[in-house]
Short mmCIF file of C-alpha atoms and ligand atoms in Angstrom, two decimals:
data_model
loop_
_atom_site.label_atom_id
_atom_site.label_comp_id
_atom_site.label_asym_id
_atom_site.label_seq_id
_atom_site.Cartn_x
_atom_site.Cartn_y
_atom_site.Cartn_z
CA UNK P 19 0.02 -0.06 -0.10
CA UNK P 20 1.42 3.61 -0.73
CA UNK P 21 0.60 6.49 0.64
CA UNK P 22 1.25 10.33 -0.37
CA UNK P 23 1.29 13.09 2.35
CA UNK P 24 -0.22 16.44 1.71
CA UNK P 25 1.52 18.84 4.41
CA UNK P 26 1.56 22.89 5.15
CA UNK P 27 -0.58 25.03 6.92
CA UNK P 28 -4.32 25.57 6.91
CA UNK P 29 -5.42 27.10 3.71
CA UNK P 30 -2.23 26.32 1.49
CA UNK P 31 -4.18 24.43 -0.97
CA UNK P 32 -3.57 20.80 0.23
CA UNK P 33 -7.59 19.78 -0.87
CA UNK P 34 -7.26 22.01 -3.90
CA UNK P 35 -4.32 19.52 -4.91
CA UNK P 36 -5.81 16.93 -3.82
CA UNK P 37 -8.84 17.27 -6.30
CA UNK P 38 -6.24 17.32 -9.22
CA UNK P 39 -4.07 13.94 -7.84
CA UNK P 40 -7.70 11.74 -7.64
CA UNK P 41 -6.68 11.52 -11.66
CA UNK P 42 -3.51 9.65 -10.50
CA UNK P 43 -5.67 7.09 -8.42
CA UNK P 44 -5.36 7.76 -5.20
CA UNK P 45 -8.18 8.08 -2.53
CA UNK P 46 -8.27 11.32 -1.27
CA UNK P 47 -8.58 11.16 2.73
CA UNK P 48 -9.15 14.48 4.25
CA UNK P 49 -9.14 13.70 8.17
CA UNK P 50 -11.32 17.59 8.41
CA UNK P 51 -13.90 15.71 5.78
CA UNK P 52 -14.09 12.67 8.12
CA UNK P 53 -14.57 14.89 11.21
CA UNK P 54 -16.88 17.31 9.72
CA UNK P 55 -19.31 14.07 8.70
CA UNK P 56 -19.11 13.25 11.99
CA UNK P 57 -20.64 16.84 13.26
CA UNK P 58 -23.21 16.20 10.30
CA UNK P 59 -24.45 13.35 11.79
CA UNK P 60 -24.97 14.76 15.00
CA UNK P 61 -23.09 12.32 17.08
CA UNK P 62 -21.95 12.66 20.44
CA UNK P 63 -18.39 12.76 18.92
CA UNK P 64 -19.82 14.73 16.57
CA UNK P 65 -20.34 17.58 19.07
CA UNK P 66 -17.35 17.86 20.82
CA UNK P 67 -15.38 17.57 17.33
CA UNK P 68 -17.48 20.89 16.57
CA UNK P 69 -16.61 22.82 19.83
CA UNK P 70 -12.67 21.98 19.26
CA UNK P 71 -12.97 22.55 15.40
CA UNK P 72 -14.73 25.84 15.59
CA UNK P 73 -12.28 27.21 18.33
CA UNK P 74 -9.62 26.17 15.47
CA UNK P 75 -8.54 23.28 18.08
CA UNK P 76 -6.98 19.96 17.04
CA UNK P 77 -9.21 17.02 17.41
CA UNK P 78 -7.65 14.58 20.19
CA UNK P 79 -4.94 12.09 18.09
CA UNK P 80 -6.37 8.86 19.33
CA UNK P 81 -10.18 9.90 17.77
CA UNK P 82 -7.81 10.75 14.14
CA UNK P 83 -5.77 7.56 14.73
CA UNK P 84 -8.49 5.40 15.24
CA UNK P 85 -10.08 6.56 12.23
CA UNK P 86 -7.16 6.19 9.78
CA UNK P 87 -6.58 2.86 11.51
CA UNK P 88 -10.07 1.44 10.37
CA UNK P 89 -9.55 2.74 7.03
CA UNK P 90 -6.12 1.02 6.37
CA UNK P 91 -7.35 -2.25 8.02
CA UNK P 92 -10.26 -2.21 5.53
CA UNK P 93 -8.38 -1.18 2.72
CA UNK P 94 -6.40 -3.27 -0.26
CA UNK P 95 -2.99 -4.14 -0.70
CA UNK P 96 -3.27 -2.45 -4.03
CA UNK P 97 -4.53 0.83 -2.46
CA UNK P 98 -3.26 4.39 -3.27
CA UNK P 99 -3.92 6.98 -0.13
CA UNK P 100 -3.68 10.75 -0.12
CA UNK P 101 -3.67 11.83 3.20
CA UNK P 102 -4.75 15.52 3.54
CA UNK P 103 -4.48 16.99 7.17
CA UNK P 104 -3.22 14.03 8.26
CA UNK P 105 -0.96 13.31 10.29
CA UNK P 106 -1.00 16.83 12.04
CA UNK P 107 1.13 16.15 15.07
CA UNK P 108 4.43 14.34 16.05
CA UNK P 109 2.12 11.83 18.04
CA UNK P 110 -0.02 10.92 15.01
CA UNK P 111 3.07 10.64 12.28
CA UNK P 112 4.41 7.88 14.88
CA UNK P 113 1.68 6.27 15.71
CA UNK P 114 1.02 6.14 11.73
CA UNK P 115 4.19 4.57 10.96
CA UNK P 116 3.58 1.95 13.37
CA UNK P 117 0.14 1.52 11.38
CA UNK P 118 1.54 1.61 8.39
CA UNK P 119 4.20 -1.18 9.47
CA UNK P 120 1.19 -3.47 10.10
CA UNK P 121 -0.56 -3.28 6.88
CA UNK P 122 2.93 -3.62 5.13
CA UNK P 123 2.43 0.14 3.54
CA UNK P 124 4.89 2.65 2.62
CA UNK P 125 4.95 6.67 2.14
CA UNK P 126 6.08 7.41 -1.19
CA UNK P 127 6.28 11.08 -0.73
CA UNK P 128 5.38 14.11 1.31
CA UNK P 129 4.44 16.93 -0.52
CA UNK P 130 5.19 20.08 1.38
CA UNK P 131 3.33 23.45 0.38
CA UNK P 132 4.98 26.47 1.18
CA UNK P 133 2.63 29.66 1.98
CA UNK P 134 3.43 32.71 3.71
CA UNK P 135 0.85 33.77 6.88
CA UNK P 136 -0.32 36.51 4.72
CA UNK P 137 -1.74 34.68 1.50
CA UNK P 138 -2.95 31.63 3.83
CA UNK P 139 -5.29 34.83 5.55
CA UNK P 140 -6.64 36.01 2.33
CA UNK P 141 -7.30 32.36 1.34
CA UNK P 142 -9.09 30.83 4.31
CA UNK P 143 -11.24 34.11 4.29
CA UNK P 144 -12.20 33.89 0.48
CA UNK P 145 -12.89 30.08 0.93
CA UNK P 146 -16.32 29.02 -0.18
CA UNK P 147 -17.42 25.39 -0.43
CA UNK P 148 -20.20 23.08 -1.70
CA UNK P 149 -21.77 21.05 1.17
CA UNK P 150 -23.03 18.66 -1.84
CA UNK P 151 -20.25 17.64 -3.49
CA UNK P 152 -17.38 19.24 -1.27
CA UNK P 153 -16.10 21.18 -4.47
CA UNK P 154 -13.74 24.22 -3.14
CA UNK P 155 -13.76 27.75 -4.47
CA UNK P 156 -12.21 31.09 -3.79
CA UNK P 157 -14.16 33.98 -4.23
CA UNK P 158 -11.25 35.81 -6.26
CA UNK P 159 -8.71 32.99 -6.89
CA UNK P 160 -11.17 30.58 -7.84
CA UNK P 161 -14.61 31.99 -8.30
CA UNK P 162 -18.00 29.81 -9.49
CA UNK P 163 -19.34 31.35 -12.52
CA UNK P 164 -22.34 32.23 -10.77
CA UNK P 165 -21.78 33.92 -7.41
CA UNK P 166 -21.99 31.92 -4.33
CA UNK P 167 -23.61 29.00 -6.75
CA UNK P 168 -21.91 25.55 -7.38
CA UNK P 169 -21.30 24.89 -10.85
CA UNK P 170 -21.58 21.29 -10.36
CA UNK P 171 -24.64 20.89 -8.02
CA UNK P 172 -26.41 24.18 -8.56
CA UNK P 173 -26.68 24.53 -4.97
CA UNK P 174 -25.84 27.78 -2.71
CA UNK P 175 -22.06 27.83 -1.52
CA UNK P 176 -20.93 28.05 2.27
CA UNK P 177 -18.20 29.52 4.17
CA UNK P 178 -16.74 27.27 7.01
CA UNK P 179 -17.21 28.37 10.33
CA UNK P 180 -14.07 27.87 11.28
CA UNK P 181 -12.93 30.34 8.27
CA UNK P 182 -13.38 33.56 10.63
CA UNK P 183 -10.61 36.04 11.61
CA UNK P 184 -10.10 34.86 14.72
CA UNK P 185 -10.14 30.86 14.49
CA UNK P 186 -7.78 31.71 11.33
CA UNK P 187 -5.82 33.31 14.01
CA UNK P 188 -5.89 29.89 16.58
CA UNK P 189 -5.43 27.70 13.60
CA UNK P 190 -2.18 30.00 12.58
CA UNK P 191 -0.83 28.98 16.11
CA UNK P 192 -1.43 25.58 16.46
CA UNK P 193 -0.08 24.76 13.18
CA UNK P 194 3.32 26.38 14.07
CA UNK P 195 3.15 24.64 17.26
CA UNK P 196 2.07 21.42 16.78
CA UNK P 197 2.26 20.47 13.16
CA UNK P 198 5.36 22.80 11.01
CA UNK P 199 7.61 20.17 13.83
CA UNK P 200 7.08 17.27 11.27
CA UNK P 201 8.28 18.86 8.53
CA UNK P 202 11.89 18.16 10.39
CA UNK P 203 10.70 14.58 11.39
CA UNK P 204 9.87 14.05 7.34
CA UNK P 205 13.06 15.52 6.34
CA UNK P 206 14.97 13.25 8.51
CA UNK P 207 13.47 10.32 6.32
CA UNK P 208 14.36 12.42 3.15
CA UNK P 209 10.39 12.13 2.23
CA UNK P 210 9.89 15.92 1.67
CA UNK P 211 9.30 18.05 -1.56
CA UNK P 212 8.67 21.54 -1.51
CA UNK P 213 6.28 23.30 -3.75
CA UNK P 214 6.02 27.05 -3.46
CA UNK P 215 2.35 27.07 -3.03
CA UNK P 216 2.03 30.92 -3.80
CA UNK P 217 2.00 30.15 -7.23
CA UNK P 218 -1.50 29.75 -9.31
CA UNK P 219 -3.35 26.92 -8.77
CA UNK P 220 -3.06 25.72 -12.00
CA UNK P 221 0.96 25.63 -11.45
CA UNK P 222 0.84 24.65 -8.00
CA UNK P 223 -1.46 20.96 -9.09
CA UNK P 224 1.12 20.50 -12.31
CA UNK P 225 4.39 20.71 -9.99
CA UNK P 226 2.49 18.03 -7.64
CA UNK P 227 1.04 15.92 -10.53
CA UNK P 228 4.58 15.81 -11.94
CA UNK P 229 5.92 14.80 -8.76
CA UNK P 230 3.89 11.98 -8.82
CA UNK P 231 4.66 10.77 -11.94
P1 ADP F 303 -6.43 23.37 2.46
O1 ADP F 303 -7.25 21.77 2.11
O2 ADP F 303 -4.76 23.20 2.60
O3 ADP F 303 -6.80 23.97 3.79
P2 ADP F 303 -7.80 24.63 0.24
O4 ADP F 303 -7.19 23.27 -0.87
O5 ADP F 303 -8.85 24.37 0.66
O6 ADP F 303 -7.00 24.74 1.54
O7 ADP F 303 -8.01 26.28 0.26
C1 ADP F 303 -7.87 27.21 0.60
C2 ADP F 303 -8.63 28.32 -0.39
O8 ADP F 303 -7.52 28.82 -0.85
C3 ADP F 303 -9.60 27.93 -1.13
O9 ADP F 303 -10.72 28.90 -1.36
C4 ADP F 303 -8.85 27.51 -2.60
O10 ADP F 303 -9.64 27.92 -3.54
C5 ADP F 303 -7.95 28.60 -2.99
N1 ADP F 303 -6.53 28.29 -3.12
C6 ADP F 303 -5.86 27.12 -2.64
N2 ADP F 303 -4.96 27.10 -3.74
C7 ADP F 303 -4.52 28.05 -4.09
C8 ADP F 303 -3.68 28.88 -5.32
N3 ADP F 303 -2.35 27.90 -5.59
N4 ADP F 303 -3.75 29.82 -5.58
C9 ADP F 303 -4.90 30.88 -5.22
N5 ADP F 303 -6.01 30.62 -4.43
C10 ADP F 303 -5.87 29.06 -3.72
P1 AMP F 304 -8.90 20.67 7.60
O1 AMP F 304 -10.26 20.47 7.00
O2 AMP F 304 -7.71 19.86 6.87
O3 AMP F 304 -8.54 22.43 7.62
O4 AMP F 304 -9.19 20.45 9.17
C1 AMP F 304 -10.40 21.02 10.32
C2 AMP F 304 -10.16 21.02 11.50
O5 AMP F 304 -10.31 19.77 11.48
C3 AMP F 304 -9.00 21.17 12.28
O6 AMP F 304 -9.17 23.07 12.56
C4 AMP F 304 -9.20 20.25 13.15
O7 AMP F 304 -9.97 20.80 14.23
C5 AMP F 304 -9.37 19.20 12.29
N1 AMP F 304 -8.64 18.22 12.31
C6 AMP F 304 -8.52 17.84 11.02
N2 AMP F 304 -7.29 17.11 10.88
C7 AMP F 304 -7.40 16.67 12.10
C8 AMP F 304 -5.70 16.05 12.47
N3 AMP F 304 -5.10 15.20 12.03
N4 AMP F 304 -5.42 16.10 13.60
C9 AMP F 304 -6.24 16.81 14.92
N5 AMP F 304 -7.47 17.55 14.27
C10 AMP F 304 -7.65 17.62 12.88
#
């Protein structure tokens, strides 16, 4: 089993790149999407997740790792996964290594999307999402044909509750403190490939596609 990880701050464009990489046969796994599904289902876990997410805090490692464990155990040997937003802490990265060993999986590559803070804030503030198909737009950089209407589903686009100024600030701080150390962790394993994510969507997507052959 092969896996590719997309690493980078919130808003760097991980989901946007992932939309393109699925063409290469990867199964896209966004832990953010999996967690939002729990919120939508209003499970007891979902209620707790919403509280944390709305504050820009991480969901506990064991919850997220448990989801990934279930997914890997149910997968076939030939499946290729693209992880977006996981792992996000050193503890998750270490657990992930153990899980991969147990299913004879490997990390092919860690694609690091490098993006400065000012760009992130602008991207997250202008992000709009389709609640039905999950397509991600940006009011300026990737607008829908009709303002605030999904091109595919024709329904109204929404803004994520955690994409407000206060929560964006918290998420950036949490990224710096808890996720940025993963760069050194994967650099030591020689797995990091960096892409300048300030370039246009097409350029960033092409760079990632090229990298994965
Ligand atoms: P992440 O998954 O890393 O949080 P997204 O893929 O959701 O980030 O992108 C955040 C916002 O920035 C979205 O509105 C998206 O349309 C926009 N975006 C993504 N990549 C680029 C880019 N290279 N240039 C301009 N805007 C981008
Ligand atoms: P994302 O959709 O990747 O921007 O994630 C949105 C939110 O989901 C994050 O701010 C966290 O609250 C939570 N989340 C997503 N992935 C993880 C993870 N791997 N570990 C902990 N929390 C996560």
